[in-house]
PDB file of C-alpha atoms in Angstrom:
ATOM      1  CA  UNK A   1     -45.018  22.200 137.445  1.00 50.00           C
ATOM      2  CA  UNK A   2     -45.045  18.408 137.623  1.00 57.00           C
ATOM      3  CA  UNK A   3     -48.773  18.486 138.439  1.00 57.00           C
ATOM      4  CA  UNK A   4     -49.394  20.602 135.330  1.00 57.00           C
ATOM      5  CA  UNK A   5     -47.447  18.087 133.241  1.00 81.00           C
ATOM      6  CA  UNK A   6     -49.471  15.187 134.603  1.00 81.00           C
ATOM      7  CA  UNK A   7     -52.714  17.053 133.962  1.00 84.00           C
ATOM      8  CA  UNK A   8     -51.769  17.816 130.363  1.00 88.00           C
ATOM      9  CA  UNK A   9     -50.649  14.225 129.843  1.00 88.00           C
ATOM     10  CA  UNK A  10     -53.987  12.937 131.126  1.00 91.00           C
ATOM     11  CA  UNK A  11     -55.881  15.338 128.862  1.00 93.00           C
ATOM     12  CA  UNK A  12     -53.836  14.207 125.865  1.00 94.00           C
ATOM     13  CA  UNK A  13     -54.548  10.561 126.686  1.00 94.00           C
ATOM     14  CA  UNK A  14     -58.281  11.276 126.987  1.00 97.00           C
ATOM     15  CA  UNK A  15     -58.291  13.184 123.702  1.00 97.00           C
ATOM     16  CA  UNK A  16     -56.611  10.291 121.892  1.00 95.00           C
ATOM     17  CA  UNK A  17     -58.897   7.722 123.545  1.00 96.00           C
ATOM     18  CA  UNK A  18     -61.983   9.632 122.378  1.00 97.00           C
ATOM     19  CA  UNK A  19     -60.672   9.965 118.825  1.00 96.00           C
ATOM     20  CA  UNK A  20     -59.740   6.273 118.719  1.00 93.00           C
ATOM     21  CA  UNK A  21     -63.185   5.271 119.979  1.00 94.00           C
ATOM     22  CA  UNK A  22     -64.863   7.349 117.258  1.00 95.00           C
ATOM     23  CA  UNK A  23     -62.742   5.577 114.636  1.00 93.00           C
ATOM     24  CA  UNK A  24     -63.514   2.159 116.085  1.00 91.00           C
ATOM     25  CA  UNK A  25     -67.277   2.737 116.097  1.00 91.00           C
ATOM     26  CA  UNK A  26     -67.190   4.294 112.617  1.00 89.00           C
ATOM     27  CA  UNK A  27     -65.705   1.083 111.215  1.00 84.00           C
ATOM     28  CA  UNK A  28     -69.100  -0.611 111.551  1.00 80.00           C
ATOM     29  CA  UNK A  29     -71.605   1.786 110.042  1.00 81.00           C
ATOM     30  CA  UNK A  30     -69.712   4.891 109.036  1.00 84.00           C
ATOM     31  CA  UNK A  31     -69.307   8.155 110.869  1.00 87.00           C
ATOM     32  CA  UNK A  32     -73.032   8.919 110.799  1.00 87.00           C
ATOM     33  CA  UNK A  33     -73.756   5.863 112.938  1.00 89.00           C
ATOM     34  CA  UNK A  34     -71.387   6.932 115.720  1.00 93.00           C
ATOM     35  CA  UNK A  35     -73.048   8.148 118.911  1.00 95.00           C
ATOM     36  CA  UNK A  36     -71.120  10.741 120.888  1.00 97.00           C
ATOM     37  CA  UNK A  37     -72.841   9.512 124.047  1.00 97.00           C
ATOM     38  CA  UNK A  38     -71.657   5.935 123.413  1.00 96.00           C
ATOM     39  CA  UNK A  39     -68.098   7.044 122.693  1.00 97.00           C
ATOM     40  CA  UNK A  40     -67.971   9.245 125.788  1.00 97.00           C
ATOM     41  CA  UNK A  41     -69.354   6.503 128.045  1.00 97.00           C
ATOM     42  CA  UNK A  42     -66.799   4.036 126.698  1.00 96.00           C
ATOM     43  CA  UNK A  43     -63.945   6.371 127.616  1.00 96.00           C
ATOM     44  CA  UNK A  44     -65.519   7.211 130.970  1.00 96.00           C
ATOM     45  CA  UNK A  45     -66.470  10.835 130.387  1.00 97.00           C
ATOM     46  CA  UNK A  46     -69.684  12.717 129.652  1.00 97.00           C
ATOM     47  CA  UNK A  47     -70.921  13.814 126.234  1.00 97.00           C
ATOM     48  CA  UNK A  48     -70.312  17.389 127.369  1.00 96.00           C
ATOM     49  CA  UNK A  49     -66.690  16.532 128.088  1.00 97.00           C
ATOM     50  CA  UNK A  50     -66.394  15.001 124.612  1.00 98.00           C
ATOM     51  CA  UNK A  51     -67.478  18.321 123.116  1.00 97.00           C
ATOM     52  CA  UNK A  52     -64.963  20.140 125.298  1.00 97.00           C
ATOM     53  CA  UNK A  53     -62.301  18.180 123.413  1.00 97.00           C
ATOM     54  CA  UNK A  54     -63.927  18.046 119.977  1.00 97.00           C
ATOM     55  CA  UNK A  55     -66.736  20.186 118.528  1.00 94.00           C
ATOM     56  CA  UNK A  56     -67.786  17.256 116.340  1.00 93.00           C
ATOM     57  CA  UNK A  57     -67.073  13.634 115.419  1.00 93.00           C
ATOM     58  CA  UNK A  58     -65.306  14.882 112.291  1.00 91.00           C
ATOM     59  CA  UNK A  59     -62.926  16.914 114.444  1.00 92.00           C
ATOM     60  CA  UNK A  60     -62.104  13.793 116.447  1.00 94.00           C
ATOM     61  CA  UNK A  61     -61.191  11.825 113.318  1.00 92.00           C
ATOM     62  CA  UNK A  62     -59.178  14.675 111.833  1.00 89.00           C
ATOM     63  CA  UNK A  63     -57.258  14.867 115.119  1.00 92.00           C
ATOM     64  CA  UNK A  64     -56.543  11.123 114.800  1.00 92.00           C
ATOM     65  CA  UNK A  65     -55.307  11.676 111.235  1.00 87.00           C
ATOM     66  CA  UNK A  66     -52.935  14.335 112.547  1.00 87.00           C
ATOM     67  CA  UNK A  67     -51.597  11.993 115.227  1.00 90.00           C
ATOM     68  CA  UNK A  68     -50.936   9.258 112.658  1.00 89.00           C
ATOM     69  CA  UNK A  69     -49.255  11.654 110.225  1.00 87.00           C
ATOM     70  CA  UNK A  70     -47.067  13.079 112.999  1.00 89.00           C
ATOM     71  CA  UNK A  71     -45.964   9.595 113.957  1.00 91.00           C
ATOM     72  CA  UNK A  72     -45.311   8.725 110.314  1.00 91.00           C
ATOM     73  CA  UNK A  73     -43.117  11.801 109.929  1.00 91.00           C
ATOM     74  CA  UNK A  74     -41.254  11.056 113.185  1.00 93.00           C
ATOM     75  CA  UNK A  75     -40.525   7.478 112.094  1.00 95.00           C
ATOM     76  CA  UNK A  76     -39.279   8.592 108.679  1.00 92.00           C
ATOM     77  CA  UNK A  77     -37.024  11.173 110.339  1.00 91.00           C
ATOM     78  CA  UNK A  78     -35.578   8.451 112.592  1.00 92.00           C
ATOM     79  CA  UNK A  79     -34.188   6.503 109.623  1.00 92.00           C
ATOM     80  CA  UNK A  80     -30.572   6.748 108.388  1.00 90.00           C
ATOM     81  CA  UNK A  81     -29.975   9.722 106.120  1.00 81.00           C
ATOM     82  CA  UNK A  82     -28.655   7.620 103.239  1.00 86.00           C
ATOM     83  CA  UNK A  83     -31.686   5.343 103.117  1.00 90.00           C
ATOM     84  CA  UNK A  84     -33.888   5.722 100.037  1.00 90.00           C
ATOM     85  CA  UNK A  85     -37.232   7.378 100.727  1.00 91.00           C
ATOM     86  CA  UNK A  86     -39.262   4.300  99.754  1.00 95.00           C
ATOM     87  CA  UNK A  87     -37.524   2.134 102.366  1.00 96.00           C
ATOM     88  CA  UNK A  88     -38.014   4.779 105.053  1.00 95.00           C
ATOM     89  CA  UNK A  89     -41.715   5.155 104.253  1.00 95.00           C
ATOM     90  CA  UNK A  90     -42.146   1.369 104.169  1.00 97.00           C
ATOM     91  CA  UNK A  91     -40.558   1.092 107.613  1.00 97.00           C
ATOM     92  CA  UNK A  92     -42.725   3.861 109.051  1.00 95.00           C
ATOM     93  CA  UNK A  93     -46.034   2.566 107.672  1.00 94.00           C
ATOM     94  CA  UNK A  94     -45.251  -1.005 108.720  1.00 95.00           C
ATOM     95  CA  UNK A  95     -44.375   0.064 112.261  1.00 94.00           C
ATOM     96  CA  UNK A  96     -47.662   1.943 112.618  1.00 91.00           C
ATOM     97  CA  UNK A  97     -49.751  -0.865 111.114  1.00 90.00           C
ATOM     98  CA  UNK A  98     -48.082  -3.532 113.261  1.00 88.00           C
ATOM     99  CA  UNK A  99     -48.215  -1.574 116.513  1.00 82.00           C
ATOM    100  CA  UNK A 100     -49.224  -4.186 119.096  1.00 62.00           C
ATOM    101  CA  UNK A 101     -50.919  -1.539 121.226  1.00 58.00           C
ATOM    102  CA  UNK A 102     -53.352  -0.697 118.450  1.00 63.00           C
ATOM    103  CA  UNK A 103     -55.707  -2.582 116.181  1.00 73.00           C
ATOM    104  CA  UNK A 104     -53.888  -2.975 112.839  1.00 72.00           C
ATOM    105  CA  UNK A 105     -57.261  -2.561 111.159  1.00 75.00           C
ATOM    106  CA  UNK A 106     -57.497   1.025 112.434  1.00 79.00           C
ATOM    107  CA  UNK A 107     -55.288   2.293 109.638  1.00 79.00           C
ATOM    108  CA  UNK A 108     -57.429   0.510 107.040  1.00 84.00           C
ATOM    109  CA  UNK A 109     -60.624   1.899 108.564  1.00 85.00           C
ATOM    110  CA  UNK A 110     -59.149   5.397 108.568  1.00 86.00           C
ATOM    111  CA  UNK A 111     -58.135   5.182 104.895  1.00 83.00           C
ATOM    112  CA  UNK A 112     -61.607   3.986 103.928  1.00 84.00           C
ATOM    113  CA  UNK A 113     -63.342   6.717 105.911  1.00 86.00           C
ATOM    114  CA  UNK A 114     -61.203   9.432 104.345  1.00 81.00           C
ATOM    115  CA  UNK A 115     -62.238   8.131 100.922  1.00 80.00           C
ATOM    116  CA  UNK A 116     -65.939   7.588 101.611  1.00 80.00           C
ATOM    117  CA  UNK A 117     -66.965  10.257 104.133  1.00 79.00           C
ATOM    118  CA  UNK A 118     -67.631  13.543 102.305  1.00 74.00           C
ATOM    119  CA  UNK A 119     -68.033  15.360 105.620  1.00 74.00           C
ATOM    120  CA  UNK A 120     -64.354  14.723 106.381  1.00 75.00           C
ATOM    121  CA  UNK A 121     -63.118  16.088 103.061  1.00 68.00           C
ATOM    122  CA  UNK A 122     -65.331  19.158 103.409  1.00 68.00           C
ATOM    123  CA  UNK A 123     -64.633  19.734 107.089  1.00 67.00           C
ATOM    124  CA  UNK A 124     -63.327  23.179 107.956  1.00 56.00           C
ATOM    125  CA  UNK A 125     -60.197  21.897 109.695  1.00 63.00           C
ATOM    126  CA  UNK A 126     -59.100  19.454 106.991  1.00 64.00           C
ATOM    127  CA  UNK A 127     -57.505  22.095 104.732  1.00 67.00           C
ATOM    128  CA  UNK A 128     -55.482  23.476 107.618  1.00 68.00           C
ATOM    129  CA  UNK A 129     -54.311  19.999 108.562  1.00 64.00           C
ATOM    130  CA  UNK A 130     -53.353  19.233 104.955  1.00 70.00           C
ATOM    131  CA  UNK A 131     -51.285  22.415 104.662  1.00 76.00           C
ATOM    132  CA  UNK A 132     -49.591  21.810 108.012  1.00 74.00           C
ATOM    133  CA  UNK A 133     -48.724  18.207 107.204  1.00 73.00           C
ATOM    134  CA  UNK A 134     -47.520  19.084 103.694  1.00 78.00           C
ATOM    135  CA  UNK A 135     -45.065  21.535 105.240  1.00 81.00           C
ATOM    136  CA  UNK A 136     -43.988  18.895 107.772  1.00 78.00           C
ATOM    137  CA  UNK A 137     -43.306  16.259 105.114  1.00 80.00           C
ATOM    138  CA  UNK A 138     -41.493  18.781 102.911  1.00 82.00           C
ATOM    139  CA  UNK A 139     -39.233  19.407 105.898  1.00 80.00           C
ATOM    140  CA  UNK A 140     -38.758  15.660 106.385  1.00 80.00           C
ATOM    141  CA  UNK A 141     -37.636  14.996 102.811  1.00 80.00           C
ATOM    142  CA  UNK A 142     -35.601  18.217 102.765  1.00 74.00           C
ATOM    143  CA  UNK A 143     -33.591  17.146 105.828  1.00 71.00           C
ATOM    144  CA  UNK A 144     -32.699  13.935 103.992  1.00 69.00           C
ATOM    145  CA  UNK A 145     -30.868  15.957 101.358  1.00 63.00           C
ATOM    146  CA  UNK A 146     -33.580  15.277  98.799  1.00 63.00           C
ATOM    147  CA  UNK A 147     -36.062  17.686  97.220  1.00 64.00           C
ATOM    148  CA  UNK A 148     -37.295  20.469  99.474  1.00 64.00           C
ATOM    149  CA  UNK A 149     -40.684  20.119  97.809  1.00 72.00           C
ATOM    150  CA  UNK A 150     -43.071  17.197  97.459  1.00 77.00           C
ATOM    151  CA  UNK A 151     -42.429  16.664  93.767  1.00 82.00           C
ATOM    152  CA  UNK A 152     -43.471  13.843  91.458  1.00 88.00           C
ATOM    153  CA  UNK A 153     -41.045  11.312  92.953  1.00 86.00           C
ATOM    154  CA  UNK A 154     -41.989  12.025  96.568  1.00 87.00           C
ATOM    155  CA  UNK A 155     -45.724  12.005  95.824  1.00 86.00           C
ATOM    156  CA  UNK A 156     -45.421   8.707  93.935  1.00 90.00           C
ATOM    157  CA  UNK A 157     -43.520   7.178  96.857  1.00 91.00           C
ATOM    158  CA  UNK A 158     -46.105   8.213  99.453  1.00 90.00           C
ATOM    159  CA  UNK A 159     -49.071   7.445  97.191  1.00 90.00           C
ATOM    160  CA  UNK A 160     -47.904   3.994  96.118  1.00 94.00           C
ATOM    161  CA  UNK A 161     -46.810   3.113  99.640  1.00 94.00           C
ATOM    162  CA  UNK A 162     -50.290   3.926 100.985  1.00 91.00           C
ATOM    163  CA  UNK A 163     -51.957   1.857  98.249  1.00 93.00           C
ATOM    164  CA  UNK A 164     -49.620  -1.035  99.047  1.00 95.00           C
ATOM    165  CA  UNK A 165     -50.446  -0.773 102.738  1.00 94.00           C
ATOM    166  CA  UNK A 166     -54.177  -0.652 102.064  1.00 92.00           C
ATOM    167  CA  UNK A 167     -54.160  -3.724  99.794  1.00 93.00           C
ATOM    168  CA  UNK A 168     -52.002  -5.627 102.268  1.00 92.00           C
ATOM    169  CA  UNK A 169     -54.238  -4.762 105.223  1.00 91.00           C
ATOM    170  CA  UNK A 170     -57.382  -5.622 103.252  1.00 90.00           C
ATOM    171  CA  UNK A 171     -56.082  -9.091 102.332  1.00 91.00           C
ATOM    172  CA  UNK A 172     -54.782  -9.710 105.834  1.00 88.00           C
ATOM    173  CA  UNK A 173     -58.027  -8.621 107.529  1.00 84.00           C
ATOM    174  CA  UNK A 174     -60.070 -10.803 105.147  1.00 85.00           C
ATOM    175  CA  UNK A 175     -57.935 -13.871 105.856  1.00 83.00           C
ATOM    176  CA  UNK A 176     -56.514 -13.942 102.315  1.00 82.00           C
ATOM    177  CA  UNK A 177     -52.872 -13.371 103.250  1.00 75.00           C
ATOM    178  CA  UNK A 178     -50.550 -16.345 102.686  1.00 75.00           C
ATOM    179  CA  UNK A 179     -48.704 -15.433 105.894  1.00 69.00           C
ATOM    180  CA  UNK A 180     -50.077 -15.385 109.420  1.00 72.00           C
ATOM    181  CA  UNK A 181     -47.574 -12.676 110.377  1.00 86.00           C
ATOM    182  CA  UNK A 182     -48.726  -9.207 109.307  1.00 89.00           C
ATOM    183  CA  UNK A 183     -45.241  -7.706 109.241  1.00 92.00           C
ATOM    184  CA  UNK A 184     -43.963 -10.483 106.981  1.00 92.00           C
ATOM    185  CA  UNK A 185     -46.933 -10.129 104.627  1.00 92.00           C
ATOM    186  CA  UNK A 186     -46.626  -6.353 104.395  1.00 93.00           C
ATOM    187  CA  UNK A 187     -42.909  -6.772 103.697  1.00 94.00           C
ATOM    188  CA  UNK A 188     -43.750  -8.983 100.717  1.00 92.00           C
ATOM    189  CA  UNK A 189     -46.328  -6.465  99.495  1.00 93.00           C
ATOM    190  CA  UNK A 190     -43.842  -3.588  99.674  1.00 96.00           C
ATOM    191  CA  UNK A 191     -41.156  -5.674  97.923  1.00 94.00           C
ATOM    192  CA  UNK A 192     -43.539  -6.414  95.050  1.00 93.00           C
ATOM    193  CA  UNK A 193     -44.389  -2.752  94.608  1.00 95.00           C
ATOM    194  CA  UNK A 194     -40.746  -1.706  94.894  1.00 92.00           C
ATOM    195  CA  UNK A 195     -39.667  -4.080  92.119  1.00 90.00           C
ATOM    196  CA  UNK A 196     -42.421  -2.754  89.859  1.00 85.00           C
ATOM    197  CA  UNK A 197     -44.709  -5.790  90.175  1.00 74.00           C
ATOM    198  CA  UNK A 198     -42.414  -7.587  87.737  1.00 68.00           C
ATOM    199  CA  UNK A 199     -42.939 -10.947  89.412  1.00 66.00           C
ATOM    200  CA  UNK A 200     -45.869 -12.619  91.189  1.00 65.00           C
ATOM    201  CA  UNK A 201     -45.961 -13.413  94.888  1.00 57.00           C
ATOM    202  CA  UNK A 202     -43.874 -16.510  95.585  1.00 56.00           C
ATOM    203  CA  UNK A 203     -46.646 -18.177  97.585  1.00 49.00           C
ATOM    204  CA  UNK A 204     -50.161 -17.981  96.111  1.00 47.00           C
ATOM    205  CA  UNK A 205     -52.923 -16.888  98.431  1.00 47.00           C
ATOM    206  CA  UNK A 206     -55.411 -19.629  99.381  1.00 46.00           C
TER     207      UNK A 206
END
């Protein structure tokens, strides 16, 4: 039984490593430029093994999206029940972006790819993932005693939080952030959005 658990754990780690490698290579020249052979060699497996895990590069990225969304939902669920949804989403997105075990730029790359790669939007598994994650997030907000549906308020919270994260990561990755600490800079970005952009940033960017 323990051996089976170790085997499944190793397979899960390999699956995530392959998906992460696809994302990393796609950040340079888009998904089309990614070589399955290069990704597989980097992780230490064969191209055939890659295809045992994922039928295509698109499947690998969609799997990565699912992992990120699952973690986002878990982090939101971990917050105190009385906390407003915006603060919970801010906490969750900041934790993922500032994860020291990952490249903070991964989230930015993923957002850009989802917007620019038509093959991802059209991919056969993307609709299923969207429906599954919608149900998961409806459950998350429902357990907080809020709407059991993703209504206007909930969609505005998630949508504006993602835009805030993207702008913050773009400025930080381009060296335009007035803070050297990513967490501090993202905190300022979320505060500005939360207060309705009624005041400028206290410290101008260089």
